[in-house]
Amino acid sequence: MDLTTAPGAPPGEGVFVVELEPFQGPLDLLLHLIREQDINIFDIPIARITEQFLAAIEGMGAERLEDAGSFLEMAATLLRIKLQMLLPRHEGEEEEEDPRAELVRRLLEYEQIREVALRLSAAEADRARRYGKGYIEPRPERTAEEQPLEVTWAEVHAAALTLEGRRPPPTEHRLTARPVSIDEKIKLIIETLARVARIEFRRLIKPWGSRLHAVATLLAGLELVRRHAIAMRQSQPFAELWLYRREESADQREGKDV
Amino acid sequence: MTPVQIVEAILFASDAPLQAEEIAGADESLDEDIVEGAIQELRAEYDELERAFQIYELGAGYQILTRPEFAPYLERFDTVPRPARVSAPALETLAIIAYRQPIGRIEVEFIRGVSSAGVLRTLLDRELIEVVGRDEGIGRPLLYGTTARFLEHFAFRSLEDLPRTDDLPVILRERAPLASVPDGKSGAEETGSEPAAARTEDDGEMMGGNL
C-alpha cells in the first residue's frame, strides 16, 4: 500500500515538543499526536509518529520509570510496525493485514474509553450537585483581619477594639455581663500551663463560651508571649491555636520558638 | 398514618440510599409495590410544591437529595459530607471495568497502555469496584466488577444508564480476545479462522525473508 513511511521522508516539521506529564500513558500521547495533526487514524504515517513519539519520551525523567516502561514498550511497538511496513511485499498475496491494524484498534478503543470517562466525570459532577442529608456545622466566623502573630501590642489592642465595634448594638444582656479582667486570664493561663505543658486556646475559653472571655484570654496570652513567659503557635490561619509552657531548659534545647 | 407518610419519614431520616425492599421492612402495612407507589406520589408532590429536594434513584435505592440548582448555596458549607472526586486515571479504569466486567488487571492495563495496580487498589478501597471472581488460566487472576456504590457515586440506577456504545462518537465492535489480531480497517467481516491462517503464512514469509 502506501509507502509514506520511506526512510527519506522528513520526520515532521521541526521538533515536536510535548509535555508528558498531562498524559495518562502512551496511548494518550499517541492519540494526542494524531489528533493534533489531523491525521487519519486509519492511515497513520508511522515513521513520522514514531519520530515524534520518541522525541517526546526522550525528555522523560528517570523518576517516572514505572510509567516510562509503558512508553518504551509503545516505542518498541511503533518501531516494529515501521519495520514491518518497510519490508518488501511478496508477490501474489491478497489483502495482507496492515501492520498498523492492531495499533489502530487499540487507539480507537482507548479513545472510546476516554469518551466514556469524560461522561462518567460529567455524571459525577452532576451527582455532586445534589446533596444528601448531613450535619451542617456553622462556618467559623470571620475574625478581624488576619495577622501574623508578630504584631505590636498596640496593634493587637486596636484590632480587639475593632472586633468589639463590629458587633451588633450591645443588648442589655451583654452590658450586664461580668467584666473579665486580663489579669485573671493571665493567672488562668499560668496555672494551667503549670499543670500541663501545652493547651489549646479553645479549651481555655470553653467554660465561658463568650467572646469577651475569648478576647481577654487572647490578650492575656499575647501579653505572656511578650513577657516571654509562654509561647503560642498556630500552624495556619484558622488552625488550632496552642499555648505552650516555656521552660528555660526546653527553650535552649529547641533553640526556637515564637 | 398513611403508607406515603411512613415512606417519607424513613427516606427523610436516611443519609444513604434505601431500597424499596428495605423500606417495606419498616411496617407490616408496606410492601415493595406500595413503597414504589408512595415514592412516585411523593416525587410528584415535591415537584408540585417546588420543594428544594427530590427523591432520586441511586443504584437500587432511593434517597432524598437537594435539587442541583441549590448547589451554589450548599457549596459554601464545606462541612457537608461529600465524596471526593475520582481521579482521571481512576475514571478511565472505571470506564473499562464498567463495560467489560468481569475483567482482570492485565486486560485493563492492555487497554489503558499503563500499569494500573495502584489505581485498582484505590478503586477497591473506595468500594467503587470489587473482586467478582477469578479467571481461568495461569495464576487464576482476580476479576473485577463495579459495585452498588459505583452506581450511587455517579447517580446511575443500573449499568443500563451507562452511555450506550452506539451513542458514542467512536464506534467499536466488541473486543476480540487478546490473542487474535483483527483488522482495524475493514470491520467485522474478516472473522473466523481465515485471518489467523493468513497471519501464520505471513509470519513464515517474513522469517524467510529475513534469514
Short mmCIF file of C-alpha atoms in Angstrom, two decimals:
data_model
loop_
_atom_site.label_atom_id
_atom_site.label_comp_id
_atom_site.label_asym_id
_atom_site.label_seq_id
_atom_site.Cartn_x
_atom_site.Cartn_y
_atom_site.Cartn_z
CA MET A 1 0.00 0.00 0.00
CA ASP A 2 1.31 3.44 0.68
CA LEU A 3 4.95 3.83 1.43
CA THR A 4 4.84 7.25 3.02
CA THR A 5 6.99 5.70 5.63
CA ALA A 6 10.07 5.60 3.44
CA PRO A 7 13.13 6.50 5.46
CA GLY A 8 13.82 9.52 3.27
CA ALA A 9 10.63 11.28 4.28
CA PRO A 10 11.26 14.21 6.61
CA PRO A 11 10.06 13.39 10.13
CA GLY A 12 7.51 16.09 10.69
CA GLU A 13 8.31 19.76 10.66
CA GLY A 14 10.90 20.65 13.22
CA VAL A 15 10.92 19.13 16.65
CA PHE A 16 7.59 18.36 18.16
CA VAL A 17 7.78 19.33 21.81
CA VAL A 18 5.29 17.55 24.01
CA GLU A 19 4.80 17.76 27.74
CA LEU A 20 4.49 14.25 29.09
CA GLU A 21 3.06 14.98 32.49
CA PRO A 22 -0.54 15.52 31.46
CA PHE A 23 -0.61 12.27 29.52
CA GLN A 24 -2.09 9.21 31.10
CA GLY A 25 0.09 6.90 29.11
CA PRO A 26 1.49 6.09 25.67
CA LEU A 27 -1.92 5.66 24.05
CA ASP A 28 -2.98 9.04 25.32
CA LEU A 29 0.19 10.60 23.91
CA LEU A 30 -0.25 8.86 20.57
CA LEU A 31 -3.86 9.97 20.28
CA HIS A 32 -2.77 13.49 21.09
CA LEU A 33 -0.16 13.46 18.33
CA ILE A 34 -2.65 12.05 15.85
CA ARG A 35 -5.47 14.44 16.70
CA GLU A 36 -3.19 17.45 16.92
CA GLN A 37 -2.02 16.97 13.37
CA ASP A 38 -5.37 15.93 11.92
CA ILE A 39 -4.05 12.59 10.93
CA ASN A 40 -6.41 9.95 9.61
CA ILE A 41 -6.25 7.29 12.26
CA PHE A 42 -6.69 4.56 9.63
CA ASP A 43 -3.65 5.78 7.74
CA ILE A 44 -1.08 6.76 10.33
CA PRO A 45 2.25 7.95 8.89
CA ILE A 46 4.08 5.59 11.17
CA ALA A 47 7.60 6.93 10.62
CA ARG A 48 6.65 10.49 11.47
CA ILE A 49 4.59 9.50 14.50
CA THR A 50 7.36 7.23 15.72
CA GLU A 51 9.88 10.08 15.50
CA GLN A 52 7.59 12.40 17.39
CA PHE A 53 6.79 9.78 19.97
CA LEU A 54 10.46 9.04 20.60
CA ALA A 55 11.26 12.74 20.81
CA ALA A 56 8.50 13.18 23.35
CA ILE A 57 9.61 10.40 25.65
CA GLU A 58 13.25 11.39 25.42
CA GLY A 59 12.64 14.16 27.92
CA MET A 60 11.08 11.80 30.38
CA GLY A 61 12.88 11.69 33.71
CA ALA A 62 14.00 8.56 35.47
CA GLU A 63 11.66 9.36 38.34
CA ARG A 64 8.79 8.23 36.16
CA LEU A 65 10.44 4.94 35.49
CA GLU A 66 7.39 2.81 36.08
CA ASP A 67 5.45 4.78 33.53
CA ALA A 68 8.50 5.07 31.33
CA GLY A 69 8.30 1.33 30.81
CA SER A 70 4.92 1.57 29.15
CA PHE A 71 6.11 4.42 26.94
CA LEU A 72 9.18 2.43 25.90
CA GLU A 73 7.05 -0.59 25.18
CA MET A 74 4.95 1.51 22.85
CA ALA A 75 8.06 2.92 21.22
CA ALA A 76 9.18 -0.63 20.51
CA THR A 77 5.78 -1.47 19.04
CA LEU A 78 5.93 1.57 16.79
CA LEU A 79 9.42 0.66 15.59
CA ARG A 80 8.31 -2.89 14.87
CA ILE A 81 5.37 -1.64 12.83
CA LYS A 82 7.61 0.76 10.97
CA LEU A 83 9.97 -2.07 10.16
CA GLN A 84 7.16 -4.33 9.04
CA MET A 85 5.92 -1.65 6.69
CA LEU A 86 9.33 -1.28 5.15
CA LEU A 87 9.62 -4.95 4.35
CA PRO A 88 9.04 -5.70 0.70
CA ARG A 89 5.63 -7.11 -0.09
CA HIS A 90 5.58 -10.53 -1.57
CA GLU A 91 4.10 -11.46 -4.86
CA GLY A 92 0.59 -12.66 -5.30
CA GLU A 93 -0.75 -12.03 -1.81
CA GLU A 94 -4.29 -10.84 -1.48
CA GLU A 95 -5.22 -8.28 1.14
CA GLU A 96 -2.38 -8.66 3.55
CA GLU A 97 -3.03 -7.35 7.00
CA ASP A 98 -1.83 -3.85 7.62
CA PRO A 99 0.77 -3.97 10.40
CA ARG A 100 -0.86 -0.90 11.89
CA ALA A 101 -4.25 -2.55 12.31
CA GLU A 102 -3.77 -3.74 15.88
CA LEU A 103 -2.47 -0.38 16.98
CA VAL A 104 -5.38 1.42 15.33
CA ARG A 105 -7.80 -0.88 17.06
CA ARG A 106 -6.21 -0.16 20.42
CA LEU A 107 -6.23 3.56 19.79
CA LEU A 108 -9.89 3.59 18.85
CA GLU A 109 -10.74 1.51 21.84
CA TYR A 110 -8.77 3.78 24.11
CA GLU A 111 -10.42 6.82 22.62
CA GLN A 112 -13.79 5.34 23.33
CA ILE A 113 -12.83 4.58 26.89
CA ARG A 114 -11.71 8.14 27.30
CA GLU A 115 -15.00 9.39 25.98
CA VAL A 116 -16.82 7.22 28.49
CA ALA A 117 -14.52 8.50 31.26
CA LEU A 118 -15.49 12.06 30.32
CA ARG A 119 -19.14 11.17 30.57
CA LEU A 120 -18.60 9.49 33.91
CA SER A 121 -16.91 12.64 35.07
CA ALA A 122 -19.92 14.69 33.96
CA ALA A 123 -22.27 12.29 35.75
CA GLU A 124 -20.15 12.55 38.87
CA ALA A 125 -20.23 16.34 38.76
CA ASP A 126 -23.99 16.24 38.32
CA ARG A 127 -24.38 13.92 41.27
CA ALA A 128 -22.12 16.14 43.37
CA ARG A 129 -24.55 18.99 42.86
CA ARG A 130 -27.23 17.10 44.73
CA TYR A 131 -26.68 16.99 48.46
CA GLY A 132 -27.80 14.36 50.87
CA LYS A 133 -28.61 14.91 54.47
CA GLY A 134 -25.70 15.71 56.69
CA TYR A 135 -24.99 17.84 59.67
CA ILE A 136 -24.07 21.32 58.56
CA GLU A 137 -21.81 22.96 61.06
CA PRO A 138 -21.80 26.73 61.02
CA ARG A 139 -18.65 28.11 59.49
CA PRO A 140 -16.23 29.78 61.84
CA GLU A 141 -17.00 33.45 61.91
CA ARG A 142 -14.53 35.62 60.12
CA THR A 143 -12.38 37.35 62.66
CA ALA A 144 -10.89 40.76 62.01
CA GLU A 145 -8.06 40.97 59.54
CA GLU A 146 -5.78 38.00 59.66
CA GLN A 147 -2.43 38.99 61.03
CA PRO A 148 0.73 37.12 61.79
CA LEU A 149 1.37 36.79 65.47
CA GLU A 150 4.32 39.18 65.36
CA VAL A 151 2.38 42.37 65.87
CA THR A 152 2.80 45.11 68.38
CA TRP A 153 0.73 45.27 71.47
CA ALA A 154 -0.95 48.42 70.29
CA GLU A 155 -2.00 46.81 67.04
CA VAL A 156 -3.49 43.82 68.79
CA HIS A 157 -5.31 46.05 71.17
CA ALA A 158 -6.64 48.16 68.31
CA ALA A 159 -7.73 45.04 66.45
CA ALA A 160 -9.52 43.78 69.52
CA LEU A 161 -11.33 47.06 69.76
CA THR A 162 -12.37 46.86 66.10
CA LEU A 163 -13.72 43.42 66.76
CA GLU A 164 -15.79 44.82 69.55
CA GLY A 165 -17.01 47.63 67.32
CA ARG A 166 -18.27 45.29 64.66
CA ARG A 167 -20.68 43.58 66.95
CA PRO A 168 -24.33 44.39 66.69
CA PRO A 169 -25.51 47.04 69.15
CA PRO A 170 -24.98 45.51 72.56
CA THR A 171 -28.07 44.34 74.34
CA GLU A 172 -28.71 44.95 77.94
CA HIS A 173 -27.86 41.36 78.47
CA ARG A 174 -24.34 41.93 77.29
CA LEU A 175 -23.94 45.11 79.25
CA THR A 176 -24.60 43.38 82.49
CA ALA A 177 -22.10 40.65 81.73
CA ARG A 178 -19.49 40.17 84.35
CA PRO A 179 -16.40 42.15 83.44
CA VAL A 180 -13.45 39.98 82.56
CA SER A 181 -10.03 41.06 83.59
CA ILE A 182 -6.95 40.22 81.63
CA ASP A 183 -5.03 39.65 84.85
CA GLU A 184 -7.50 36.95 85.72
CA LYS A 185 -6.84 35.27 82.40
CA ILE A 186 -3.10 35.59 82.80
CA LYS A 187 -3.44 33.78 86.07
CA LEU A 188 -5.58 31.11 84.42
CA ILE A 189 -3.01 30.52 81.68
CA ILE A 190 -0.08 30.34 84.08
CA GLU A 191 -1.92 27.98 86.36
CA THR A 192 -3.00 25.78 83.50
CA LEU A 193 0.46 25.62 82.00
CA ALA A 194 1.87 24.73 85.39
CA ARG A 195 -0.20 21.57 85.22
CA VAL A 196 0.16 20.71 81.53
CA ALA A 197 2.93 21.53 79.07
CA ARG A 198 0.55 22.83 76.43
CA ILE A 199 -3.13 23.61 75.95
CA GLU A 200 -5.44 24.52 73.09
CA PHE A 201 -6.74 28.05 73.21
CA ARG A 202 -10.20 26.66 72.53
CA ARG A 203 -10.13 24.63 75.71
CA LEU A 204 -9.05 27.57 77.77
CA ILE A 205 -12.11 29.58 76.82
CA LYS A 206 -14.57 26.73 76.68
CA PRO A 207 -16.02 27.08 80.19
CA TRP A 208 -17.29 30.58 79.42
CA GLY A 209 -18.04 30.48 75.73
CA SER A 210 -18.41 34.24 75.44
CA ARG A 211 -16.47 36.37 73.07
CA LEU A 212 -15.42 38.75 75.81
CA HIS A 213 -13.68 35.90 77.62
CA ALA A 214 -12.07 34.78 74.38
CA VAL A 215 -10.72 38.24 73.69
CA ALA A 216 -9.45 38.63 77.22
CA THR A 217 -7.78 35.24 77.13
CA LEU A 218 -6.15 36.03 73.79
CA LEU A 219 -4.88 39.32 75.07
CA ALA A 220 -3.61 37.64 78.21
CA GLY A 221 -1.82 35.05 76.08
CA LEU A 222 -0.23 37.70 73.91
CA GLU A 223 0.84 39.61 76.97
CA LEU A 224 2.53 36.50 78.34
CA VAL A 225 4.23 35.90 74.98
CA ARG A 226 5.51 39.43 75.11
CA ARG A 227 6.91 38.75 78.56
CA HIS A 228 8.49 35.56 77.20
CA ALA A 229 6.56 33.64 79.82
CA ILE A 230 4.82 31.29 77.36
CA ALA A 231 4.78 30.56 73.64
CA MET A 232 1.86 30.49 71.24
CA ARG A 233 1.70 28.67 67.98
CA GLN A 234 -0.72 28.24 65.14
CA SER A 235 0.24 26.16 62.12
CA GLN A 236 -2.01 28.04 59.71
CA PRO A 237 -4.92 30.51 59.74
CA PHE A 238 -7.97 29.07 61.50
CA ALA A 239 -5.93 26.13 62.74
CA GLU A 240 -5.90 25.24 66.39
CA LEU A 241 -4.06 27.82 68.47
CA TRP A 242 -1.77 26.25 71.07
CA LEU A 243 -0.29 27.75 74.19
CA TYR A 244 2.98 26.23 75.36
CA ARG A 245 4.75 26.25 78.68
CA ARG A 246 8.08 27.91 78.18
CA GLU A 247 10.89 26.40 80.20
CA GLU A 248 14.42 27.67 80.21
CA SER A 249 15.89 24.26 79.54
CA ALA A 250 13.39 23.34 76.84
CA ASP A 251 13.87 26.71 75.30
CA GLN A 252 17.59 26.29 74.96
CA ARG A 253 17.32 22.73 73.78
CA GLU A 254 14.96 23.56 70.96
CA GLY A 255 16.54 26.88 70.33
CA LYS A 256 13.47 28.20 68.58
CA ASP A 257 10.06 29.48 69.49
CA VAL A 258 7.57 32.19 68.77
CA MET B 1 -50.58 7.44 59.35
CA THR B 2 -50.60 6.66 55.66
CA PRO B 3 -48.01 4.48 53.90
CA VAL B 4 -46.89 7.56 51.99
CA GLN B 5 -46.11 9.34 55.24
CA ILE B 6 -44.23 6.37 56.63
CA VAL B 7 -42.13 6.08 53.48
CA GLU B 8 -41.46 9.79 53.59
CA ALA B 9 -40.37 9.64 57.22
CA ILE B 10 -37.95 6.81 56.53
CA LEU B 11 -36.44 8.48 53.45
CA PHE B 12 -36.19 11.77 55.29
CA ALA B 13 -34.26 10.24 58.16
CA SER B 14 -31.82 8.32 55.99
CA ASP B 15 -28.48 9.67 54.84
CA ALA B 16 -27.89 6.81 52.39
CA PRO B 17 -29.94 5.26 49.58
CA LEU B 18 -32.56 2.77 50.75
CA GLN B 19 -34.07 0.02 48.63
CA ALA B 20 -37.82 -0.33 48.37
CA GLU B 21 -37.49 -3.72 49.99
CA GLU B 22 -35.66 -2.25 52.99
CA ILE B 23 -38.27 0.47 53.40
CA ALA B 24 -41.05 -2.08 53.21
CA GLY B 25 -39.48 -3.89 56.15
CA ALA B 26 -40.39 -0.97 58.41
CA ASP B 27 -44.05 -1.81 58.75
CA GLU B 28 -46.44 -4.61 58.00
CA SER B 29 -48.69 -2.29 56.06
CA LEU B 30 -45.96 -1.88 53.45
CA ASP B 31 -44.73 -3.99 50.60
CA GLU B 32 -42.41 -3.16 47.72
CA ASP B 33 -45.21 -2.09 45.38
CA ILE B 34 -46.76 0.16 47.98
CA VAL B 35 -43.35 1.73 48.66
CA GLU B 36 -42.70 2.31 44.97
CA GLY B 37 -46.16 3.82 44.61
CA ALA B 38 -45.63 6.05 47.62
CA ILE B 39 -42.31 7.26 46.22
CA GLN B 40 -43.95 8.18 42.91
CA GLU B 41 -46.62 10.06 44.81
CA LEU B 42 -44.06 11.91 46.91
CA ARG B 43 -41.98 12.78 43.87
CA ALA B 44 -44.99 14.32 42.16
CA GLU B 45 -45.83 16.18 45.32
CA TYR B 46 -42.33 17.60 45.72
CA ASP B 47 -42.39 18.73 42.10
CA GLU B 48 -45.72 20.38 42.51
CA LEU B 49 -44.77 22.11 45.73
CA GLU B 50 -41.38 23.05 44.27
CA ARG B 51 -39.57 21.61 47.23
CA ALA B 52 -35.80 22.17 47.31
CA PHE B 53 -35.28 18.42 47.37
CA GLN B 54 -36.45 15.38 45.49
CA ILE B 55 -36.27 11.62 45.83
CA TYR B 56 -33.59 10.31 43.50
CA GLU B 57 -32.81 6.79 42.39
CA LEU B 58 -29.22 5.87 43.15
CA GLY B 59 -28.25 2.35 42.32
CA ALA B 60 -31.07 0.14 43.51
CA GLY B 61 -32.07 2.59 46.22
CA TYR B 62 -33.81 5.86 46.85
CA GLN B 63 -32.52 8.90 48.66
CA ILE B 64 -33.73 12.41 49.30
CA LEU B 65 -31.23 14.87 47.86
CA THR B 66 -31.38 18.58 47.28
CA ARG B 67 -32.05 19.66 43.73
CA PRO B 68 -28.95 20.57 41.70
CA GLU B 69 -29.89 24.24 41.39
CA PHE B 70 -29.28 24.70 45.11
CA ALA B 71 -25.68 23.56 44.87
CA PRO B 72 -24.28 27.12 44.86
CA TYR B 73 -25.81 27.77 48.28
CA LEU B 74 -24.72 24.48 49.78
CA GLU B 75 -21.20 24.68 48.42
CA ARG B 76 -20.48 27.38 50.96
CA PHE B 77 -20.65 24.84 53.73
CA ASP B 78 -17.56 22.73 53.42
CA THR B 79 -18.70 20.52 56.24
CA VAL B 80 -21.43 18.95 54.12
CA PRO B 81 -20.26 15.39 53.64
CA ARG B 82 -19.45 14.81 50.01
CA PRO B 83 -17.39 12.03 48.48
CA ALA B 84 -14.13 13.06 46.86
CA ARG B 85 -13.99 13.15 43.09
CA VAL B 86 -12.43 10.24 41.26
CA SER B 87 -9.10 10.99 39.55
CA ALA B 88 -8.74 10.90 35.77
CA PRO B 89 -6.79 7.60 35.66
CA ALA B 90 -9.32 6.08 38.03
CA LEU B 91 -12.21 7.24 35.83
CA GLU B 92 -10.58 5.66 32.81
CA THR B 93 -10.13 2.42 34.70
CA LEU B 94 -13.70 2.53 35.98
CA ALA B 95 -14.97 3.07 32.45
CA ILE B 96 -13.16 -0.03 31.27
CA ILE B 97 -14.36 -2.13 34.17
CA ALA B 98 -17.93 -0.88 33.89
CA TYR B 99 -18.22 -2.00 30.27
CA ARG B 100 -16.06 -5.09 30.32
CA GLN B 101 -16.76 -6.62 33.70
CA PRO B 102 -15.74 -9.09 34.85
CA ILE B 103 -12.25 -8.12 33.79
CA GLY B 104 -8.73 -8.75 35.09
CA ARG B 105 -5.89 -6.37 35.73
CA ILE B 106 -3.84 -7.47 32.71
CA GLU B 107 -6.65 -6.63 30.31
CA VAL B 108 -7.28 -3.27 31.97
CA GLU B 109 -3.60 -2.47 31.61
CA PHE B 110 -3.57 -3.55 28.00
CA ILE B 111 -6.46 -1.27 27.14
CA ARG B 112 -5.03 1.69 29.05
CA GLY B 113 -1.46 1.02 27.99
CA VAL B 114 -0.15 1.67 31.50
CA SER B 115 0.22 -0.28 34.70
CA SER B 116 -2.91 0.05 36.79
CA ALA B 117 -2.33 -1.84 40.03
CA GLY B 118 -2.32 1.33 42.13
CA VAL B 119 -5.47 2.69 40.56
CA LEU B 120 -7.25 -0.62 41.04
CA ARG B 121 -6.29 -0.64 44.70
CA THR B 122 -7.65 2.87 45.16
CA LEU B 123 -10.91 1.91 43.49
CA LEU B 124 -11.16 -1.19 45.68
CA ASP B 125 -10.51 0.90 48.79
CA ARG B 126 -13.24 3.31 47.81
CA GLU B 127 -15.52 0.36 47.16
CA LEU B 128 -16.27 1.51 43.64
CA ILE B 129 -15.12 -1.88 42.34
CA GLU B 130 -14.86 -5.31 43.91
CA VAL B 131 -13.41 -8.69 43.16
CA VAL B 132 -16.16 -10.70 41.48
CA GLY B 133 -14.29 -13.87 40.70
CA ARG B 134 -11.20 -15.47 39.28
CA ASP B 135 -10.31 -16.07 35.69
CA GLU B 136 -9.35 -19.44 34.28
CA GLY B 137 -5.74 -19.94 33.36
CA ILE B 138 -2.36 -19.35 34.87
CA GLY B 139 -2.47 -17.92 38.37
CA ARG B 140 -6.26 -17.66 38.20
CA PRO B 141 -6.11 -13.85 38.15
CA LEU B 142 -8.70 -11.79 40.02
CA LEU B 143 -11.60 -10.38 38.07
CA TYR B 144 -13.13 -7.03 38.94
CA GLY B 145 -16.60 -5.59 38.61
CA THR B 146 -18.38 -2.42 39.67
CA THR B 147 -20.30 -2.11 42.95
CA ALA B 148 -23.57 -0.61 44.11
CA ARG B 149 -21.55 2.30 45.41
CA PHE B 150 -20.29 2.90 41.88
CA LEU B 151 -23.89 3.37 40.74
CA GLU B 152 -24.60 5.66 43.68
CA HIS B 153 -21.50 7.73 43.11
CA PHE B 154 -22.48 8.51 39.53
CA ALA B 155 -26.23 8.57 40.22
CA PHE B 156 -26.95 5.67 37.90
CA ARG B 157 -29.93 3.45 38.54
CA SER B 158 -28.20 0.49 36.93
CA LEU B 159 -25.45 -0.29 34.45
CA GLU B 160 -28.09 0.30 31.77
CA ASP B 161 -27.63 4.01 32.48
CA LEU B 162 -24.06 3.95 31.25
CA PRO B 163 -23.61 5.75 27.93
CA ARG B 164 -24.55 3.32 25.18
CA THR B 165 -21.71 2.43 22.88
CA ASP B 166 -23.81 3.26 19.83
CA ASP B 167 -24.27 6.76 21.13
CA LEU B 168 -20.55 7.35 21.42
CA PRO B 169 -18.70 9.11 18.62
CA VAL B 170 -16.22 6.32 18.14
CA ILE B 171 -18.00 3.14 17.33
CA LEU B 172 -16.29 -0.09 18.11
CA ARG B 173 -17.31 -3.62 17.79
CA GLU B 174 -16.96 -5.99 20.70
CA ARG B 175 -13.43 -6.52 21.80
CA ALA B 176 -11.82 -9.59 20.38
CA PRO B 177 -9.75 -11.83 22.64
CA LEU B 178 -6.23 -10.62 23.24
CA ALA B 179 -4.59 -13.34 21.21
CA SER B 180 -6.17 -12.57 17.87
CA VAL B 181 -5.22 -9.56 15.81
CA PRO B 182 -8.27 -8.30 13.98
CA ASP B 183 -8.13 -5.87 11.10
CA GLY B 184 -8.97 -2.39 12.26
CA LYS B 185 -9.95 -1.22 8.81
CA SER B 186 -12.41 -3.47 7.16
CA GLY B 187 -14.79 -4.21 10.00
CA ALA B 188 -16.05 -7.44 11.37
CA GLU B 189 -16.32 -9.38 8.12
CA GLU B 190 -12.95 -10.94 8.46
CA THR B 191 -13.65 -13.10 11.45
CA GLY B 192 -13.18 -16.80 11.76
CA SER B 193 -10.08 -18.77 11.03
CA GLU B 194 -9.12 -17.05 7.82
CA PRO B 195 -7.09 -14.12 9.16
CA ALA B 196 -5.30 -16.32 11.61
CA ALA B 197 -4.22 -18.61 8.82
CA ALA B 198 -3.15 -15.71 6.66
CA ARG B 199 -1.13 -14.35 9.52
CA THR B 200 0.74 -17.57 10.12
CA GLU B 201 1.65 -17.66 6.47
CA ASP B 202 2.72 -14.09 6.62
CA ASP B 203 4.99 -14.69 9.57
CA GLY B 204 6.60 -17.60 7.80
CA GLU B 205 7.37 -15.48 4.80
CA MET B 206 8.75 -12.71 6.92
CA MET B 207 11.10 -15.03 8.64
CA GLY B 208 12.14 -16.48 5.31
CA GLY B 209 12.85 -13.04 4.02
CA ASN B 210 14.96 -12.13 6.97
CA LEU B 211 17.08 -15.17 7.38
#
